[in-house]
mmCIF file of C-alpha atoms and ligand atoms in Angstrom:
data_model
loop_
_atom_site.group_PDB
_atom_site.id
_atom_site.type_symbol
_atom_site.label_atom_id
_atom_site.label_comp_id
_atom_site.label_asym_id
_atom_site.label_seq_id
_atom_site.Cartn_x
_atom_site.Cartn_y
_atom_site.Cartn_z
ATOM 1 C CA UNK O 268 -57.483 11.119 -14.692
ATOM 2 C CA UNK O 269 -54.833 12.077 -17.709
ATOM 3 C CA UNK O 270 -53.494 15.621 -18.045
ATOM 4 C CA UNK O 271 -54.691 15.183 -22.198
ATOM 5 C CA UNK O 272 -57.091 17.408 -23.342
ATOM 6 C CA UNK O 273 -59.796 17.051 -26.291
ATOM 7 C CA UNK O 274 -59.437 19.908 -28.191
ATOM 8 C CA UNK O 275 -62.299 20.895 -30.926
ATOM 9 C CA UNK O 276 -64.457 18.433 -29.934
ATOM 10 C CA UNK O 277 -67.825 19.906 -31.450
ATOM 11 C CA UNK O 278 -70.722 17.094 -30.762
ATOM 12 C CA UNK O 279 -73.674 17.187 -33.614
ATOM 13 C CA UNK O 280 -76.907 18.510 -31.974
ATOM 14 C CA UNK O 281 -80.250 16.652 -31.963
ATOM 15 C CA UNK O 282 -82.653 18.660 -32.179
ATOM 16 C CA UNK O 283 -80.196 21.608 -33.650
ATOM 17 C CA UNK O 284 -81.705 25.460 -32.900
ATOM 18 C CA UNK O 285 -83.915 26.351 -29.991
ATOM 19 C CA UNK O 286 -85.745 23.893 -28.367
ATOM 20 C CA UNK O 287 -87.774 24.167 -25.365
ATOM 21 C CA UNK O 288 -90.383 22.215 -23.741
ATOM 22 C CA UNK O 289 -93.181 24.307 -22.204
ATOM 23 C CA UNK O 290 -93.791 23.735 -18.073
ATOM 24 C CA UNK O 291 -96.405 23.244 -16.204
ATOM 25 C CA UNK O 292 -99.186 26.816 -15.622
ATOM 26 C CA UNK O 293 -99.051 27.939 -11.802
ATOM 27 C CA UNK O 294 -102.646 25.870 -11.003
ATOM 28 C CA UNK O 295 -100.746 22.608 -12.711
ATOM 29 C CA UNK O 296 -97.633 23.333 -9.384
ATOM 30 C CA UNK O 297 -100.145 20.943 -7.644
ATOM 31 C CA UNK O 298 -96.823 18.995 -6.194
ATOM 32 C CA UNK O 299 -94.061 19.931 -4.086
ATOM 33 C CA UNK O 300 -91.786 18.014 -6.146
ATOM 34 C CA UNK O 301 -91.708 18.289 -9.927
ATOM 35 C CA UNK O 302 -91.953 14.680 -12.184
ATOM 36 C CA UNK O 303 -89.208 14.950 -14.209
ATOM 37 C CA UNK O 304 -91.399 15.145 -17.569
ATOM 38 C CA UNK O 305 -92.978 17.719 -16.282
ATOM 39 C CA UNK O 306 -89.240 20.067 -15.728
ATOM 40 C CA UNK O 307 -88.715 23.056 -18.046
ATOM 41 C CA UNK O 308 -86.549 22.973 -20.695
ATOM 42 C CA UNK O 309 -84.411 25.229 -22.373
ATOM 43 C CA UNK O 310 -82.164 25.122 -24.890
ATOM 44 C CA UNK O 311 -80.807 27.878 -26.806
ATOM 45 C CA UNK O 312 -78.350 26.243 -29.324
ATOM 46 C CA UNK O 313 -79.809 22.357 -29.722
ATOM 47 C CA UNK O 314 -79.312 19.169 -27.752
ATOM 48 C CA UNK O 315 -75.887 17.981 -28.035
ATOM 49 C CA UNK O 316 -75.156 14.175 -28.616
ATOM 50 C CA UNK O 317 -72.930 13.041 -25.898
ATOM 51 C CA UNK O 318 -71.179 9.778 -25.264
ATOM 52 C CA UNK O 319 -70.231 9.177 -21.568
ATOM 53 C CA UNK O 320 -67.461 7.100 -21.900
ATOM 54 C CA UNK O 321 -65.939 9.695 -24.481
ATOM 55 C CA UNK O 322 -66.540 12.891 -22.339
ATOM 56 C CA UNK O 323 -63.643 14.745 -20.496
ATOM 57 C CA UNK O 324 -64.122 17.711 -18.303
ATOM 58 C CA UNK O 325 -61.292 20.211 -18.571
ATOM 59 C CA UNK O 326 -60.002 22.484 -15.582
ATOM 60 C CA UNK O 327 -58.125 25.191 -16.710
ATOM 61 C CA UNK O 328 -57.243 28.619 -15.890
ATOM 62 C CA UNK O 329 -55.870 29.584 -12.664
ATOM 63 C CA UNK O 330 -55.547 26.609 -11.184
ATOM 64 C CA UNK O 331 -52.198 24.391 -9.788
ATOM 65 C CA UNK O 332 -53.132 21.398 -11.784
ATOM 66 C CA UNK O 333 -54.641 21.555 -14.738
ATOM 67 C CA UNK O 334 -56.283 18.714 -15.874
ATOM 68 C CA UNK O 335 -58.983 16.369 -17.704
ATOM 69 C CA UNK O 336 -61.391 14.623 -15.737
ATOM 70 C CA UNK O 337 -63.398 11.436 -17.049
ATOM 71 C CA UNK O 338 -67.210 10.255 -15.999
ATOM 72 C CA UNK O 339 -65.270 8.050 -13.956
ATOM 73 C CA UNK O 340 -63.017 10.217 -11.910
ATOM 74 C CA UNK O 341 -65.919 12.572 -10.902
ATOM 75 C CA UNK O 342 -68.286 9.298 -10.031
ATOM 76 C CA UNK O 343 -65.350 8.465 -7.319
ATOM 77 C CA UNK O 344 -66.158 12.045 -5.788
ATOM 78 C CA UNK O 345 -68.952 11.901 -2.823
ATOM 79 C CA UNK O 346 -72.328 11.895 -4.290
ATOM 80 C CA UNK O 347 -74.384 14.634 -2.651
ATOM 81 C CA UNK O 348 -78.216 15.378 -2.776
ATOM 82 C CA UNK O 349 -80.070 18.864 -2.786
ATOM 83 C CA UNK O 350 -83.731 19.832 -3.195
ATOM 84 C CA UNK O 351 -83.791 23.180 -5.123
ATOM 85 C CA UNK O 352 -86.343 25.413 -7.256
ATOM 86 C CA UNK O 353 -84.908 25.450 -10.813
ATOM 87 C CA UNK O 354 -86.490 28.931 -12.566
ATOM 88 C CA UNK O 355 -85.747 29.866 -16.208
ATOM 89 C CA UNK O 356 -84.835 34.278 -16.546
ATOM 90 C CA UNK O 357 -87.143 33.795 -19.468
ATOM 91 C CA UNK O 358 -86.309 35.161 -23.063
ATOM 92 C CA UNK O 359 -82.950 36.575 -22.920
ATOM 93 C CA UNK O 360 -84.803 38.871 -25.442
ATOM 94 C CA UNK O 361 -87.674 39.464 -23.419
ATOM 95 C CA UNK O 362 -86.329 39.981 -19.938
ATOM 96 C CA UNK O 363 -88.555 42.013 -18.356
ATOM 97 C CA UNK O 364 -91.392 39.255 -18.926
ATOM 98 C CA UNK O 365 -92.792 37.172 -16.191
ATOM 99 C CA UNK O 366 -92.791 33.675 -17.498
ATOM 100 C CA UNK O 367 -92.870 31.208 -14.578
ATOM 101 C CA UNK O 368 -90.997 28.906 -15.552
ATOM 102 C CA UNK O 369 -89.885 27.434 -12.392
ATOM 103 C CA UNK O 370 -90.107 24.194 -11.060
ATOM 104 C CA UNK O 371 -88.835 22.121 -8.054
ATOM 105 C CA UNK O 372 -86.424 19.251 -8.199
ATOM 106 C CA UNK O 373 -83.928 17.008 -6.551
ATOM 107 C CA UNK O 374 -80.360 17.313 -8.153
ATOM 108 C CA UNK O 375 -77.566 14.534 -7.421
ATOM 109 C CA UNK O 376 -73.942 14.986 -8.497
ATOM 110 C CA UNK O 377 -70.361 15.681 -6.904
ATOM 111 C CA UNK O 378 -70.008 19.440 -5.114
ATOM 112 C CA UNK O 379 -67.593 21.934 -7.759
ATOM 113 C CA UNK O 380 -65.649 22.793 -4.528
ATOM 114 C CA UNK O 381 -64.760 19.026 -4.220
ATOM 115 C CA UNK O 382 -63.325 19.187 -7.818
ATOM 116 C CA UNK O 383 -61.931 22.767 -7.356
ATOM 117 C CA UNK O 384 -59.996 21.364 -4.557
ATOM 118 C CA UNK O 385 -58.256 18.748 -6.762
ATOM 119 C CA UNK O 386 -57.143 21.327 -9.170
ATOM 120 C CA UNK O 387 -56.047 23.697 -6.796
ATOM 121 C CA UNK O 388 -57.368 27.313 -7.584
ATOM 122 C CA UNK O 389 -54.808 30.146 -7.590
ATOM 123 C CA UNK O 390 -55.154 33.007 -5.129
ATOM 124 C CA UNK O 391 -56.103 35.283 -8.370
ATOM 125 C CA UNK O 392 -58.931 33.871 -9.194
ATOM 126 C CA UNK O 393 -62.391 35.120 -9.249
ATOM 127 C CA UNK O 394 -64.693 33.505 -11.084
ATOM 128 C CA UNK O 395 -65.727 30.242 -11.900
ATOM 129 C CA UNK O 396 -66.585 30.024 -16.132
ATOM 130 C CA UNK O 397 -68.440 27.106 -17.162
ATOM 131 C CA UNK O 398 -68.628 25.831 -21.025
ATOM 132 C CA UNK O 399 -71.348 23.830 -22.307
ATOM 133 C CA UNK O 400 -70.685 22.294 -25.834
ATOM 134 C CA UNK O 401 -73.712 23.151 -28.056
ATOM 135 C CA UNK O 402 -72.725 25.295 -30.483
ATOM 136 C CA UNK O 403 -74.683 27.324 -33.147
ATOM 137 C CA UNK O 404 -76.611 30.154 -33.552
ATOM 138 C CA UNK O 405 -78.746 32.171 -31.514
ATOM 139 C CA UNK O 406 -81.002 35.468 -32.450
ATOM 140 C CA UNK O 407 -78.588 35.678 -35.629
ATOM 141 C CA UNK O 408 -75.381 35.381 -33.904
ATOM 142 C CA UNK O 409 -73.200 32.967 -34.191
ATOM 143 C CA UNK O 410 -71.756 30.642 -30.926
ATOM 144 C CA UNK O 411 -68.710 28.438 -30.836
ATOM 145 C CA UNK O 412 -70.328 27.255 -27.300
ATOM 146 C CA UNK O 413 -72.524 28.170 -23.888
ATOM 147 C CA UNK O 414 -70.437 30.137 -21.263
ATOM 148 C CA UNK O 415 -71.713 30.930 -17.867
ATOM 149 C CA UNK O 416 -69.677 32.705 -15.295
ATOM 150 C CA UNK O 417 -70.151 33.035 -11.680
ATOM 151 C CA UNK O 418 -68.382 34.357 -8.788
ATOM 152 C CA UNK O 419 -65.600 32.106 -6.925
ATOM 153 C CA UNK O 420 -67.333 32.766 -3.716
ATOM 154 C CA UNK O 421 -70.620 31.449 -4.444
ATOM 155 C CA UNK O 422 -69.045 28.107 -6.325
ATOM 156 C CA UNK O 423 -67.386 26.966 -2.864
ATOM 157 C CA UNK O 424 -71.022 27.053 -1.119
ATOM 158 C CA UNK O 425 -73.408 24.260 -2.852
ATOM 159 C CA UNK O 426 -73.091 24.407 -5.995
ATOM 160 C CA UNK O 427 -73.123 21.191 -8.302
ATOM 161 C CA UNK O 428 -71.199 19.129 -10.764
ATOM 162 C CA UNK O 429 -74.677 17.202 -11.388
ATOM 163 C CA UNK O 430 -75.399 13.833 -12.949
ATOM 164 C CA UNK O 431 -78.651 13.413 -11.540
ATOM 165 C CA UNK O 432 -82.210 14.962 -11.895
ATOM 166 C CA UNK O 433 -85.450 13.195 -9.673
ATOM 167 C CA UNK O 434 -82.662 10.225 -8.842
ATOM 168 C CA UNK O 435 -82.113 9.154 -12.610
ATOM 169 C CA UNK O 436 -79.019 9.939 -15.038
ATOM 170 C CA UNK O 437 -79.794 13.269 -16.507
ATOM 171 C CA UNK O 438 -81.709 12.999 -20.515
ATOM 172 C CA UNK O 439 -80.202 14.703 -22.746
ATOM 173 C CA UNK O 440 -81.953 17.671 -22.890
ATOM 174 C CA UNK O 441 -81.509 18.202 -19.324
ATOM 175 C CA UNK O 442 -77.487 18.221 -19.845
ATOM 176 C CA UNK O 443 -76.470 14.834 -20.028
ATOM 177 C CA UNK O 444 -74.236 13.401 -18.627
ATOM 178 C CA UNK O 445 -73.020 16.560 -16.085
ATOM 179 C CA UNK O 446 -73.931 20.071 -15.730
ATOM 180 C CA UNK O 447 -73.692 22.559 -13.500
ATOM 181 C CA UNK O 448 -76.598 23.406 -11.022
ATOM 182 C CA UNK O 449 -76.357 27.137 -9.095
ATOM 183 C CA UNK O 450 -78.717 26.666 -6.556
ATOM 184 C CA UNK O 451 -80.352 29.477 -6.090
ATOM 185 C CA UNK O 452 -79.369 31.483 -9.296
ATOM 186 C CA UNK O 453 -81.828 31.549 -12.796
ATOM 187 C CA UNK O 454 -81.522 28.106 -14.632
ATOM 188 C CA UNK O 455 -79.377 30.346 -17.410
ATOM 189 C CA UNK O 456 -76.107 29.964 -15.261
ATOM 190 C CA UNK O 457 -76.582 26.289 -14.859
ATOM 191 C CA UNK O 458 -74.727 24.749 -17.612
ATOM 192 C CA UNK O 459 -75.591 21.814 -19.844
ATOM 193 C CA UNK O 460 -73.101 19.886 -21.335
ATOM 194 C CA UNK O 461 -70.292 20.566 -19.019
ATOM 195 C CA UNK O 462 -66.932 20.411 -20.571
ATOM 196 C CA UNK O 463 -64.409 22.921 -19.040
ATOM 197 C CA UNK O 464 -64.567 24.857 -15.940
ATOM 198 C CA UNK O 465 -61.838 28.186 -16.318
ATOM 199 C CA UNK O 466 -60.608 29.544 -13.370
ATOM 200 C CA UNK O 467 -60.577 33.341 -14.304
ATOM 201 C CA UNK O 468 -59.860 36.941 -12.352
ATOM 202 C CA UNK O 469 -62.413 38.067 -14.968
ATOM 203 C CA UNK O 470 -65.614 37.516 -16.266
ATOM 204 C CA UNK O 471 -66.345 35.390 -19.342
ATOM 205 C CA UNK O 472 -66.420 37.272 -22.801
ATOM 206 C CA UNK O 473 -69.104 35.397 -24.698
ATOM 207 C CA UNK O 474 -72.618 36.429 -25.763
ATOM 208 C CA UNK O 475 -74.290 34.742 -22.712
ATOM 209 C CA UNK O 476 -72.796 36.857 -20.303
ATOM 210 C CA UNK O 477 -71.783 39.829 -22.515
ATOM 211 C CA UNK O 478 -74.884 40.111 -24.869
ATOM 212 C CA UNK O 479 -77.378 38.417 -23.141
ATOM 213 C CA UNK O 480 -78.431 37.778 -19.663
ATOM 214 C CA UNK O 481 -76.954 41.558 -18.167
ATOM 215 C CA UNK O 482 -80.248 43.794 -16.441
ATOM 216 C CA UNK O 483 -79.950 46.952 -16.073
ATOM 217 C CA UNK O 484 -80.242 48.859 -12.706
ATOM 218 C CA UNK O 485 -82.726 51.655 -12.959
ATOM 219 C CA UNK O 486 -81.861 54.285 -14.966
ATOM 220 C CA UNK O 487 -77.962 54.318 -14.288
ATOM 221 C CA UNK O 488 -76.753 53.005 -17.680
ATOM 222 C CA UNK O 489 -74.873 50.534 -16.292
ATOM 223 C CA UNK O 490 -76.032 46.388 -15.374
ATOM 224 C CA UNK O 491 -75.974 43.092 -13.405
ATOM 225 C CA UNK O 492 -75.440 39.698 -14.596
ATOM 226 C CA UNK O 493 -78.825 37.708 -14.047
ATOM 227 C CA UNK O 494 -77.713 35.878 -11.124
ATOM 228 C CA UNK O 495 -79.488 35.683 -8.132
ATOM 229 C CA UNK O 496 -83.043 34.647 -8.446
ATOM 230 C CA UNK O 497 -85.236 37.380 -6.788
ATOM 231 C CA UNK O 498 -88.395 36.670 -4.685
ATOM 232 C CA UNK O 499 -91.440 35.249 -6.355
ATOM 233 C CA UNK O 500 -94.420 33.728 -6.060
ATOM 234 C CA UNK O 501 -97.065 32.016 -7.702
ATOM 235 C CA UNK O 502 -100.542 31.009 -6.730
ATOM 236 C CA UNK O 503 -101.488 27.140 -7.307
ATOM 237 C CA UNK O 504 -105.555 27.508 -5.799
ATOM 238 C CA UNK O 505 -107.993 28.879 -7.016
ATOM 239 C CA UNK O 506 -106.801 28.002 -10.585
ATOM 240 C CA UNK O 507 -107.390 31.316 -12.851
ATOM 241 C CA UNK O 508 -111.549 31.519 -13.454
ATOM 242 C CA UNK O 509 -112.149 29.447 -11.029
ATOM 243 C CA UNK O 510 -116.038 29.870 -9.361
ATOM 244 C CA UNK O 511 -116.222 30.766 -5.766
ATOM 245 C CA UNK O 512 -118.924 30.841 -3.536
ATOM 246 C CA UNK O 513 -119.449 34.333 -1.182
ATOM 247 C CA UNK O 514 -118.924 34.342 2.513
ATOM 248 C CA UNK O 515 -117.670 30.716 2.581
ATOM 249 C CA UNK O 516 -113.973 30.518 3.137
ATOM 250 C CA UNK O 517 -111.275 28.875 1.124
ATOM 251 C CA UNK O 518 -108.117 28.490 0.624
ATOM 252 C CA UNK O 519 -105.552 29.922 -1.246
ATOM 253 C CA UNK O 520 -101.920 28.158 -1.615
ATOM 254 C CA UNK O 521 -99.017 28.600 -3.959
ATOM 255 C CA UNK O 522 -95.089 28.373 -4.012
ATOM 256 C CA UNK O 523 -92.812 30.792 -3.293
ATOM 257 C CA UNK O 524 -88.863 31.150 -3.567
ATOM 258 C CA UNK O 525 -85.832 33.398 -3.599
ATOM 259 C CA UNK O 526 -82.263 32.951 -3.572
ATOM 260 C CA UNK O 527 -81.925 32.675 0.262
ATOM 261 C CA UNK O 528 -85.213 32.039 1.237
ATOM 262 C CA UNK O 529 -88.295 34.221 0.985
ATOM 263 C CA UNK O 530 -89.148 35.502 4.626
ATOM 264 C CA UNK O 531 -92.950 36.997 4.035
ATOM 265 C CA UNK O 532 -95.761 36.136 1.445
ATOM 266 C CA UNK O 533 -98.929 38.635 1.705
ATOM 267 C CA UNK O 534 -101.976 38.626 -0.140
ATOM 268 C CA UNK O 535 -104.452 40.761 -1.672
ATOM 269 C CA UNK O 536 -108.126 40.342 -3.035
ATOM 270 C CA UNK O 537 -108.305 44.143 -3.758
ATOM 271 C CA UNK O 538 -105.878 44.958 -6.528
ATOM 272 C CA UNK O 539 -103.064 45.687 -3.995
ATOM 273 C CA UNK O 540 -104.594 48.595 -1.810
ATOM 274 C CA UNK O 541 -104.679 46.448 1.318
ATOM 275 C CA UNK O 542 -102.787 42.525 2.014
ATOM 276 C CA UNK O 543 -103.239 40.194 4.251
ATOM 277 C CA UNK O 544 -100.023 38.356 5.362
ATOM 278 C CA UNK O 545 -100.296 33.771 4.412
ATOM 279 C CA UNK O 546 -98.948 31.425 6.317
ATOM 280 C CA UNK O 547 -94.916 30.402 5.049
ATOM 281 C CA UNK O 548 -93.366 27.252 5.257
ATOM 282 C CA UNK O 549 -89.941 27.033 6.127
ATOM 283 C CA UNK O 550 -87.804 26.371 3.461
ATOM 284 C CA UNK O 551 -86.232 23.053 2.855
ATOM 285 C CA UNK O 552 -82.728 23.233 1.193
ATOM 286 C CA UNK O 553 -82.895 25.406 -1.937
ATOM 287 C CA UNK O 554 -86.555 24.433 -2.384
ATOM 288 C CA UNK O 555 -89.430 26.397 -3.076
ATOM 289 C CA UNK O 556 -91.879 27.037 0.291
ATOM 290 C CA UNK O 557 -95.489 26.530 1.021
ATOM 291 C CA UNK O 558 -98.010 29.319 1.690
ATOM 292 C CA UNK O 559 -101.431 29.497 2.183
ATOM 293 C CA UNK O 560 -104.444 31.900 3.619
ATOM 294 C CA UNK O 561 -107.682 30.859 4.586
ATOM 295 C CA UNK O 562 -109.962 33.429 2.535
ATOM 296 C CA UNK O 563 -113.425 34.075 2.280
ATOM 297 C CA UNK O 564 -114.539 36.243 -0.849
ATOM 298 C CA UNK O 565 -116.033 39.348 0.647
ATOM 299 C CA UNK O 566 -118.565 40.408 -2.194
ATOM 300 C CA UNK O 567 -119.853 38.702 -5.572
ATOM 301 C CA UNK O 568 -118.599 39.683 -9.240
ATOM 302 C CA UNK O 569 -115.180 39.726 -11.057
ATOM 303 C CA UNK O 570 -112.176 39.475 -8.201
ATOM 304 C CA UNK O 571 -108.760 38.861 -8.320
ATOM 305 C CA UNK O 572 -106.191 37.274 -6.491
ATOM 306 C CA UNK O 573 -102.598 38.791 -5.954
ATOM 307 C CA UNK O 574 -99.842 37.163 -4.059
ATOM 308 C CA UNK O 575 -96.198 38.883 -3.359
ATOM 309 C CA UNK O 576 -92.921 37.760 -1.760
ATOM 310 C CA UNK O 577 -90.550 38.913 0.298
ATOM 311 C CA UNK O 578 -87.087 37.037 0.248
ATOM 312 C CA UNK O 579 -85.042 37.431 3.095
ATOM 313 C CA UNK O 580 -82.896 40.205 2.754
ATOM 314 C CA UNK O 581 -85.674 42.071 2.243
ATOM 315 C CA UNK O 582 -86.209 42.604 -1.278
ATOM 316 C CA UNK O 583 -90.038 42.606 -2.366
ATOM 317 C CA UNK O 584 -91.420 41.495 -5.908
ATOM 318 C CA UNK O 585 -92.600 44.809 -8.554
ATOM 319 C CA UNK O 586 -96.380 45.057 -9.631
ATOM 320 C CA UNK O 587 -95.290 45.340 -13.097
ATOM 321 C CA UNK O 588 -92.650 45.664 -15.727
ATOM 322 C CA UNK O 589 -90.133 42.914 -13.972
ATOM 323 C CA UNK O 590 -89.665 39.104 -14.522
ATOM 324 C CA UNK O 591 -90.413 38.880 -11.176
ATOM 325 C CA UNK O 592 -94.094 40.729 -10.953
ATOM 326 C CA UNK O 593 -96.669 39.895 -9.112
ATOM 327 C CA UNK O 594 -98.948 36.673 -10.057
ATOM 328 C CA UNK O 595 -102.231 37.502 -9.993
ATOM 329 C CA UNK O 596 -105.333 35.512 -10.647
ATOM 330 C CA UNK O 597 -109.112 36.247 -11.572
ATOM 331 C CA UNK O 598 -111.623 34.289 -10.124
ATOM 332 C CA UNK O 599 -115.289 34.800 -10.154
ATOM 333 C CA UNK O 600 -117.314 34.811 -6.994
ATOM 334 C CA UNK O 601 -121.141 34.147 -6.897
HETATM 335 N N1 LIG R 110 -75.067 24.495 -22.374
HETATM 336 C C1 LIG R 110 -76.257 25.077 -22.123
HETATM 337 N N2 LIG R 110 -76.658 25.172 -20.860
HETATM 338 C C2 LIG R 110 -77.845 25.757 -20.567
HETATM 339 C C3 LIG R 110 -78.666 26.295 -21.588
HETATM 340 C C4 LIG R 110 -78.209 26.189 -22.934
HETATM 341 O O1 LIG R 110 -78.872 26.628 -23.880
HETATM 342 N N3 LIG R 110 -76.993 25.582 -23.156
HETATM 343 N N4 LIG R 110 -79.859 26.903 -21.266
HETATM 344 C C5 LIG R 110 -79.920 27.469 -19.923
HETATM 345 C C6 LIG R 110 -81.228 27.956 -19.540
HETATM 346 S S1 LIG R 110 -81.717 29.450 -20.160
HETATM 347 C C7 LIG R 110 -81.985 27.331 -18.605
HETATM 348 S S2 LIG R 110 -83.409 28.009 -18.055
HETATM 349 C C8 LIG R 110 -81.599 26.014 -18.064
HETATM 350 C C9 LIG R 110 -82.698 25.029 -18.311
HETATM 351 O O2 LIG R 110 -82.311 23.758 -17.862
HETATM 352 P P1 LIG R 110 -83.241 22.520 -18.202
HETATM 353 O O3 LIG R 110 -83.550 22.572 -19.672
HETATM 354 O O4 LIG R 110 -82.505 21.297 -17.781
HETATM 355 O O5 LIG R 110 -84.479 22.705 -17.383
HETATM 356 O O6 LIG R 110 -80.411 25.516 -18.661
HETATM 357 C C10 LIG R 110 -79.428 26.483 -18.876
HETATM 358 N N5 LIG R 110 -78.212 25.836 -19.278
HETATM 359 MO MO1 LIG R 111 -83.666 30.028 -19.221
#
């Protein structure tokens, strides 16, 4: 550990610009745990070029001891394991859009409160801001780096200084070598490239959280940071257009998630006028749960199939017009 800090250190980029790799459809969620090449990606700047034995992790801000950690000094930290569901906000230009990017994974790394606790946070701070070191432009603008901010609170429960995706080093375009993982939060706040953590008493000024990445709250004027991931669900079987036989049951079985656990998943074959309630698996760390309802299609033609959550503290997914609406499906039954 040294107390010397790498100023200006601006990695080149490989790919440079946007790059993203597209996931898996809802009927392709066949497995409760995602293969690795099969994990979203999202990048909105490029994939940085990072050297392990060169990279330093800054803590500054308000913290007691300031300082520059190496691979090294965080490996010597106690490794810890958590299953979680890793879901992209979508387009931070497109926000209302349902995209489904989600998947479910198994992060490895050191816990931020671990490291926190070596620094020594100040009684004024806040909020946790995260930099990730790609650096260009995105939708026109111009960005030194990525900053994420979250609240202090939230950074002492489980959150992640990872190193680790599906039990192998992280690739490159996953955030190599650390990054922060929010459990629980939109893939957005879970920086790539780690290289400072700023202990603040405000929120971070950059485009990511100023610009981008805000929702608004109904028809108030004012907005809240896309934090929290909010209930969802998707259906896995019947894949969409699937054929169906009439008055022979089957089953239908998808994922479903929410930042604390989704609590109720119901059903509906007609539009949303009536639902049936699906079985719901426990959930297992921050992963995504299990539901399924034995159904047998009531009449022949055209039907769909619509599935919504309910997370735990009671919040229900939209119909329409949020990033969290309803999946729905059309089958045919004959
Ligand atoms: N530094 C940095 N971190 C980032 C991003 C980025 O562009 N730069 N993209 C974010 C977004 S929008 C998502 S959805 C997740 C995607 O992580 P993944 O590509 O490893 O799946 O990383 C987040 N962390
Ligand atoms: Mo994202």
């Amino acid at each position: 550990m040294t107390k010397h800090r790498r100023t200006g250190m601006k990695p080149l980029l490989d790919p440079t610009g946007f790059f993203g790799r597209i996931p898996l459809l809802p009927h392709e969620m066949t497995e409760r745990m995602t293969r690795t090449q099969d994990v979203i990606v999202l990048c909105h700047l490029g994939v940085p070029k990072i050297d392990q034995g060169q990279w330093r992790l800054a803590i500054d801000g308000l913290v007691e001891r300031p300082m520059s950690l190496a691979f090294g000094d965080l490996a010597r930290l106690p490794l810890a394991r958590l299953e979680s569901v890793h879901q992209c906000a979508g387009s931070p230009l497109r926000p209302a859009v349902p995209t489904r990017r989600v998947c479910n994974v198994v992060w490895g790394g050191v816990r931020l409160a671990d490291v926190l606790l070596m620094a020594g946070v100040k009684p004024e701070a806040a909020y946790v801001l995260s930099t990730g070191c790609d650096h260009g432009e995105f939708d026109g603008i111009p960005c030194d780096d990525y900053v994420k901010d979250m609240p202090l609170t939230r950074s002492n429960e489980d959150v992640l200084l990872a190193t680790h995706l599906n039990g192998a080093p992280l690739l490159p375009e996953h955030g190599f070598p650390v990054r922060r993982v929010v459990p629980g939060y939109y893939g957005t706040n879970s920086v790539k490239w780690l290289t400072k953590l700023t202990l603040s008493a405000s929120r971070a000024i950059g485009p990511f959280t100023t610009r981008w990445y805000n929702d608004p709250i109904g028809d108030t004027g004012t907005t809240r940071p896309v934090w929290a991931i909010a209930p969802e669900a998707v259906i896995v079987e019947p894949a969409p257009d699937q054929v169906l036989p009439r008055g022979i049951a089957t089953r239908v079985r998808g994922w479903s998630w929410a930042d604390g656990g989704v609590d109720q998943i119901c059903i509906s074959d007609d539009g949303g006028a009536t639902w049936q309630l699906a079985q719901l698996d426990p959930v297992t760390g921050r992963g995504w749960q299990a539901f399924s309802l034995s159904w047998t299609p009531p009449r022949k033609g055209p039907a769909s199939l619509l599935v919504r959550a309910k997370s735990r503290d009671g919040a229900e997914q939209p119909m329409e017009g949020h990033r969290n609406a309803v999946h729905r499906v059309e089958i045919v039954v004959t």
